Amino acid sequence: MQLAPVPAITSGMLIATAADPVSGAPVDVITGRVLRTGVRDVRETGWELIRSTHDPLTKEAWGTVAFLRAGDTWTAVELLMKTSAKTEPLWLLTHVTDARITDDVKIDAVWQVSHYGGDYTSRAQKHGWIAPPA
């Protein structure tokens, strides 16, 4: 059996279309920096990213990080909100509403990376960002 090719995960890739919860204006959720590729342990990498927030010389990310399926590993990416006026970090998934994930994107985990961050995967699943386990 041959597996379907995995789409390249790059900066600026559309992850979801959504709306601003206050104004209702359209918001694209896109990838910011690709932080890590070939991730085999999401939990370990999530905590590494959080620990890096305490050192200004090694801070890698700040905000929401998604772990996208890339074959048998994951790619960790920043999530950004892009509107007609600006692009800024997506701090929490609830900062947008009515998110519709792009068909070719498979999000397996979501972490909030900050001094008080952690694994937000179960919250992401409740808000429809991650499909329930089969």
Short mmCIF file of C-alpha atoms in Angstrom, two decimals:
data_model
loop_
_atom_site.label_atom_id
_atom_site.label_comp_id
_atom_site.label_asym_id
_atom_site.label_seq_id
_atom_site.Cartn_x
_atom_site.Cartn_y
_atom_site.Cartn_z
CA MET A 1 0.00 0.00 0.00
CA GLN A 2 1.32 3.42 -0.94
CA LEU A 3 0.64 6.37 1.35
CA ALA A 4 -0.47 9.73 0.00
CA PRO A 5 2.33 12.30 -0.13
CA VAL A 6 2.55 14.63 2.85
CA PRO A 7 2.15 18.31 1.86
CA ALA A 8 5.19 20.48 2.56
CA ILE A 9 4.79 22.47 5.76
CA THR A 10 6.12 25.98 5.24
CA SER A 11 5.75 29.46 6.71
CA GLY A 12 2.63 31.24 5.45
CA MET A 13 0.68 28.02 4.90
CA LEU A 14 -3.09 28.36 5.42
CA ILE A 15 -4.19 26.27 8.40
CA ALA A 16 -7.77 27.45 8.86
CA THR A 17 -10.27 30.13 7.96
CA ALA A 18 -12.07 31.71 10.88
CA ALA A 19 -13.71 34.90 12.12
CA ASP A 20 -12.88 37.58 14.64
CA PRO A 21 -15.14 36.89 17.66
CA VAL A 22 -15.90 40.59 18.18
CA SER A 23 -16.32 42.03 14.68
CA GLY A 24 -17.01 38.86 12.70
CA ALA A 25 -14.35 39.91 10.18
CA PRO A 26 -12.61 37.07 8.34
CA VAL A 27 -9.34 35.78 9.79
CA ASP A 28 -6.91 33.40 8.14
CA VAL A 29 -4.90 31.25 10.52
CA ILE A 30 -1.51 30.66 8.93
CA THR A 31 1.80 29.16 9.94
CA GLY A 32 4.47 31.48 11.20
CA ARG A 33 7.93 30.10 11.68
CA VAL A 34 8.54 26.40 11.31
CA LEU A 35 10.05 25.72 14.74
CA ARG A 36 10.98 22.04 14.60
CA THR A 37 10.82 19.31 12.00
CA GLY A 38 11.08 15.56 12.48
CA VAL A 39 9.54 15.73 15.96
CA ARG A 40 9.07 12.26 17.44
CA ASP A 41 8.01 13.27 20.98
CA VAL A 42 5.45 16.10 21.02
CA ARG A 43 5.40 16.34 24.81
CA GLU A 44 9.17 16.67 25.11
CA THR A 45 9.31 19.27 22.33
CA GLY A 46 6.38 21.23 23.79
CA TRP A 47 8.14 21.52 27.14
CA GLU A 48 11.43 22.47 25.42
CA LEU A 49 9.62 25.33 23.67
CA ILE A 50 8.04 26.47 26.94
CA ARG A 51 11.38 26.33 28.78
CA SER A 52 12.93 28.47 26.04
CA THR A 53 10.55 31.33 26.93
CA HIS A 54 12.52 31.87 30.14
CA ASP A 55 15.73 32.63 28.25
CA PRO A 56 15.59 35.65 25.91
CA LEU A 57 18.56 34.29 23.95
CA THR A 58 16.85 31.01 23.09
CA LYS A 59 13.15 32.01 23.00
CA GLU A 60 11.77 30.19 19.99
CA ALA A 61 8.07 30.96 20.12
CA TRP A 62 5.40 32.82 22.03
CA GLY A 63 1.74 31.90 21.62
CA THR A 64 0.04 28.90 20.05
CA VAL A 65 2.15 26.15 18.50
CA ALA A 66 0.57 23.40 16.43
CA PHE A 67 2.12 20.02 15.79
CA LEU A 68 1.22 19.03 12.24
CA ARG A 69 1.45 15.45 11.06
CA ALA A 70 4.31 15.04 8.58
CA GLY A 71 4.47 11.34 7.72
CA ASP A 72 5.56 9.43 10.82
CA THR A 73 6.76 12.57 12.65
CA TRP A 74 5.41 16.05 13.39
CA THR A 75 6.39 19.57 12.45
CA ALA A 76 5.99 22.26 15.13
CA VAL A 77 4.80 25.63 13.78
CA GLU A 78 3.70 28.96 15.20
CA LEU A 79 0.09 29.88 14.45
CA LEU A 80 -0.63 33.42 13.33
CA MET A 81 -3.86 35.35 12.73
CA LYS A 82 -3.88 37.22 9.43
CA THR A 83 -6.48 39.86 8.64
CA SER A 84 -6.56 42.52 5.95
CA ALA A 85 -4.98 44.92 8.44
CA LYS A 86 -2.28 42.88 10.22
CA THR A 87 -0.68 39.57 11.08
CA GLU A 88 -0.12 38.70 14.72
CA PRO A 89 0.45 35.64 16.91
CA LEU A 90 -2.60 33.54 17.74
CA TRP A 91 -2.42 33.58 21.52
CA LEU A 92 -5.28 31.13 22.16
CA LEU A 93 -7.47 29.16 19.78
CA THR A 94 -10.52 30.90 21.26
CA HIS A 95 -9.26 34.23 19.86
CA VAL A 96 -10.99 33.21 16.63
CA THR A 97 -14.39 31.60 16.06
CA ASP A 98 -15.94 29.32 13.46
CA ALA A 99 -12.57 27.86 12.50
CA ARG A 100 -12.61 25.56 9.50
CA ILE A 101 -9.39 23.57 9.22
CA THR A 102 -7.94 23.25 5.72
CA ASP A 103 -8.56 19.79 4.26
CA ASP A 104 -4.93 18.78 3.79
CA VAL A 105 -3.84 19.84 7.30
CA LYS A 106 -3.66 17.30 10.14
CA ILE A 107 -3.18 18.89 13.57
CA ASP A 108 -2.38 16.28 16.22
CA ALA A 109 -1.45 18.53 19.16
CA VAL A 110 -1.63 22.17 20.21
CA TRP A 111 0.55 23.80 22.86
CA GLN A 112 0.33 27.27 24.32
CA VAL A 113 3.92 28.44 24.64
CA SER A 114 4.49 31.03 27.35
CA HIS A 115 5.72 31.20 30.93
CA TYR A 116 2.40 29.62 31.98
CA GLY A 117 1.81 27.50 28.88
CA GLY A 118 1.15 23.83 28.47
CA ASP A 119 -0.53 21.16 26.41
CA TYR A 120 -3.83 22.56 25.08
CA THR A 121 -4.60 19.55 22.88
CA SER A 122 -7.77 18.56 24.76
CA ARG A 123 -9.06 22.14 24.54
CA ALA A 124 -8.21 22.22 20.84
CA GLN A 125 -10.19 19.03 20.34
CA LYS A 126 -13.23 20.53 22.12
CA HIS A 127 -13.11 23.52 19.76
CA GLY A 128 -12.84 21.37 16.62
CA TRP A 129 -9.18 22.00 15.78
CA ILE A 130 -8.29 18.33 16.23
CA ALA A 131 -10.36 15.39 15.07
CA PRO A 132 -11.37 12.95 17.80
CA PRO A 133 -9.25 9.77 17.92
CA ALA A 134 -10.57 7.06 15.59
#
